[in-house]
Amino acid sequence: MKNYIIHCDWKVIEEGFDPKNNRVSESLFSLGNGHTGQRANFEEKYSGDSLQGNYLAGVYYPDKTRVGWWKNGYPEYFAKVLNAANWIGIHIQVDGEELDLATAQVDEFKRELDMHSALLTRSFVASLPSGKKLEVEAKRFLSMKNQEIGVIRYQLKSLNFSAPLTVTSFIDGDVMNEDSNYDEKFWVELEKEVEGANAFLCMETKKTGFHSGNRQLTRVLLNGKEQLDQPEALQKEKFVGSVFHSQFQEGDTLVVEKYAAICSSLQTPKGKMKARTQKLVEEASAKGFEQLYQEHSKAWELRWETSDIEIKGDRAAQQGIRFNIFHLMQTYTGDDERLNIGPKGFTGEKYGGVTYWDTEAYCLPFFLGTAPERVAKNLLMYRYKHLGRAIENAEKLGFKNGAALYPMVTINGEECHNEWEITFEEIHRNGAIAYAIYNYINYTGDRQYLAPYGFEVLLGISRFWAQRVNWSEEKQAYVILGVTGPNEYENNVNNNFHTNKMAVWTLKYTLDVIAYIKREHPYLFEELIQKWKFNELQETDHWKEIIEKMYFPYDAKREIFLQQDGFLDKELIPVDLLPEDEYPINQNWSWDRILRSCYIKQADTLQSLYWFQDEYDQESVKRHFDFYEPITVHESSLSPCVHSILASRIGREDKAYEFYLRTARLDLDDYNNDTEDGLHITSMAGTWMSFVEAFGGMRVKNGQLMLDPFIPKSWESYSFKISFRGSHLEIQMGEELKIINHNPGMVSAIIWGKNYELQEKQELILNREEK
Ligand code: BGC
């Protein structure tokens, strides 16, 4: 846990330079715009500990798998989003002496991330070992208006010396991923060119053949006047740069402006990189820093208009929630259905930048609630486009007839996770992908999505479940053996309640969808039957039997569903009774001890109770919550949000708040001591969910919006915004509850159990007593 980030409503601020926090700050102050992203590395040389990171969305390398014992069915590789060319480099030498914060004395250091306009500013005074003092201010952003543009304005002032100054502005393609399995470099150089202040570098990934095109145009101004001398061209392997020489006098100010084009062959055709990047940097430098920044901040303002959450009376909480929203918006913009959301986004390399069930289970609600409908739809389309690969994946494991098993981890639809107990067994993910289709349609009302996209995915997943179950003579029921539930702290269990539930629910939902398509699109349905060789009668009869005869482990004494068949054989000792120095157990206990223990990593049975709330009454939710929560260690950052929402459903407002706090500042305060690896981007969406669904009490039931807000005791007021079926609502909760409909058209909502209709621009004010 750390406490060095200054609390502020719209900014993340660090004052004073402590190299020990550098990796953490590099993560916290990361920038991104959906297309590209980077850690907050320094422009000037830094020889201290740092994780240099620039990432291009969707550009990956299949890093050959490394495991102890190979198991049939393991994927050949783990896909990694690649650390790409470092384009921010601006190295400074004063009379041959390098500016390096690891060797200089650093004073007045301040790093500031303005979340409203996604601008990173860093300022400091550095005394070089020779005693020369420089004042530096660096500003940079990754344009949200034109996502292939990055801009830096780096200003230097001589405080006590006159000496020759050399500025080297460069692009370095000789980079590697820290977690490369065989210490391999993944990029080869294709082309480079430097002409004066204009430098271009084109690289290609090994195996996957992606191209990246980076170009920079550097302008240097001495005391406000452009340096007209041609810079020296610098070219090395995988490296291009322009070197500017100046005579620097005491009191002089030098400004380096760097206009960078960052392109990838996902958007720019190979062979067109040179021309495209040239056009981009010319346009950017013609506009200049200020205009580009205005355009960029306008684009951000529009995003905040539909997504901001305001909290009065608790600055730490205010900063925390905005920080979460900010990074989610930096990571995914929904412009390209080939892209998705890695658990660390663009802020680090852990989890390879690839897609997990986190997207469907945690991120989708955020984008449904705050962004245009197409954004969430693209997340669904990503999986739709991978259906063929999910079928191949299932075939590799022995499934037939179009059964689809979506991967645990993927970038292009192929499985790349390789721990058997997760790759083969954590199959509840297939249910999450089916549930996301329901969630999207329930929220947006876009039933058109079902035919053909939603249906085809549901059919593949249903076929998988129908083959994955087996009939138990002993139990006279269908069972699902050898699985790992969301709780990865027990593996290879039988009848994990959540997995069985997801199987049955998917089959039921697919039957509903079939009925809908047959009714509304009969001709299309005929085509789908042919396309998928769907033996409707035979297959759906089998599904119905599974629905009717699925086994769910149940404890009649406690009146709760059990996480898995053998759960009650475990020693049930509440987490509270564990010695404090044994947390987190995943860092202190042997894996074997964890597996045998009752401790639950993250919501498992409770995940089902959250998703299928309408099926369980309050008393039942309470019983399950009271049984499972005390033995849950929340060692996945995805855990507290589900608990916060359920706590609020059962009226435990304090608990709901307590769980919320565990996620809201998770990274800002480095709660788990792992922010240096990158931020917990997908769990940030869980934080948003717990705000809007726990405090705001928002739900959509059968297409009907419902709100049941309460306010945590320590806050004066809060407000949040949601887009719902074309309307844009602002919900303010303070002394009274005020709801404003900002968009044309009427929206109906059930608030504290009563139905209201809100006309355009209408403000509905309710007294808190009405709750
Ligand atoms: C969690 C998974 C999650 C993954 C990536 C793991 O620690 O247990 O549920 O998908 O992290 O966030």
PDB file of C-alpha atoms and ligand atoms in Angstrom, residues 343 351 356-358 408 486 488 601-602 636 638 682, ligand 1:
ATOM      1  CA  PRO A 343      -6.594  -6.788 -18.065  1.00  0.00           C
ATOM      2  CA  TYR A 351      -1.510 -10.910 -18.951  1.00  0.00           C
ATOM      3  CA  TYR A 356     -10.210 -12.685 -20.888  1.00  0.00           C
ATOM      4  CA  TRP A 357     -13.794 -13.240 -19.742  1.00  0.00           C
ATOM      5  CA  ASP A 358     -13.254  -9.973 -17.868  1.00  0.00           C
ATOM      6  CA  MET A 408      -9.712 -18.440 -21.709  1.00  0.00           C
ATOM      7  CA  PRO A 486     -14.260 -18.447 -11.224  1.00  0.00           C
ATOM      8  CA  GLU A 488      -9.228 -20.483  -9.199  1.00  0.00           C
ATOM      9  CA  LYS A 601     -10.400 -16.135  -4.612  1.00  0.00           C
ATOM     10  CA  GLN A 602     -13.334 -14.233  -6.096  1.00  0.00           C
ATOM     11  CA  SER A 636      -8.658 -11.185  -7.597  1.00  0.00           C
ATOM     12  CA  LEU A 638     -12.559  -8.623  -9.889  1.00  0.00           C
ATOM     13  CA  THR A 682     -10.753  -4.667 -16.276  1.00  0.00           C
TER      14      THR A 682
HETATM   15  C1  BGC B   1      -8.832 -13.976 -12.282  1.00  0.00           C
HETATM   16  C2  BGC B   1      -9.597 -14.261 -13.560  1.00  0.00           C
HETATM   17  C3  BGC B   1      -9.332 -13.144 -14.533  1.00  0.00           C
HETATM   18  C4  BGC B   1      -7.845 -12.932 -14.748  1.00  0.00           C
HETATM   19  C5  BGC B   1      -7.540 -11.726 -15.610  1.00  0.00           C
HETATM   20  C6  BGC B   1      -7.359 -13.813 -12.611  1.00  0.00           C
HETATM   21  O1  BGC B   1      -6.649 -13.513 -11.436  1.00  0.00           O
HETATM   22  O2  BGC B   1      -8.983 -15.050 -11.379  1.00  0.00           O
HETATM   23  O3  BGC B   1     -10.979 -14.357 -13.280  1.00  0.00           O
HETATM   24  O4  BGC B   1      -9.942 -13.450 -15.749  1.00  0.00           O
HETATM   25  O5  BGC B   1      -7.209 -12.727 -13.505  1.00  0.00           O
HETATM   26  O6  BGC B   1      -8.005 -10.549 -15.012  1.00  0.00           O
END
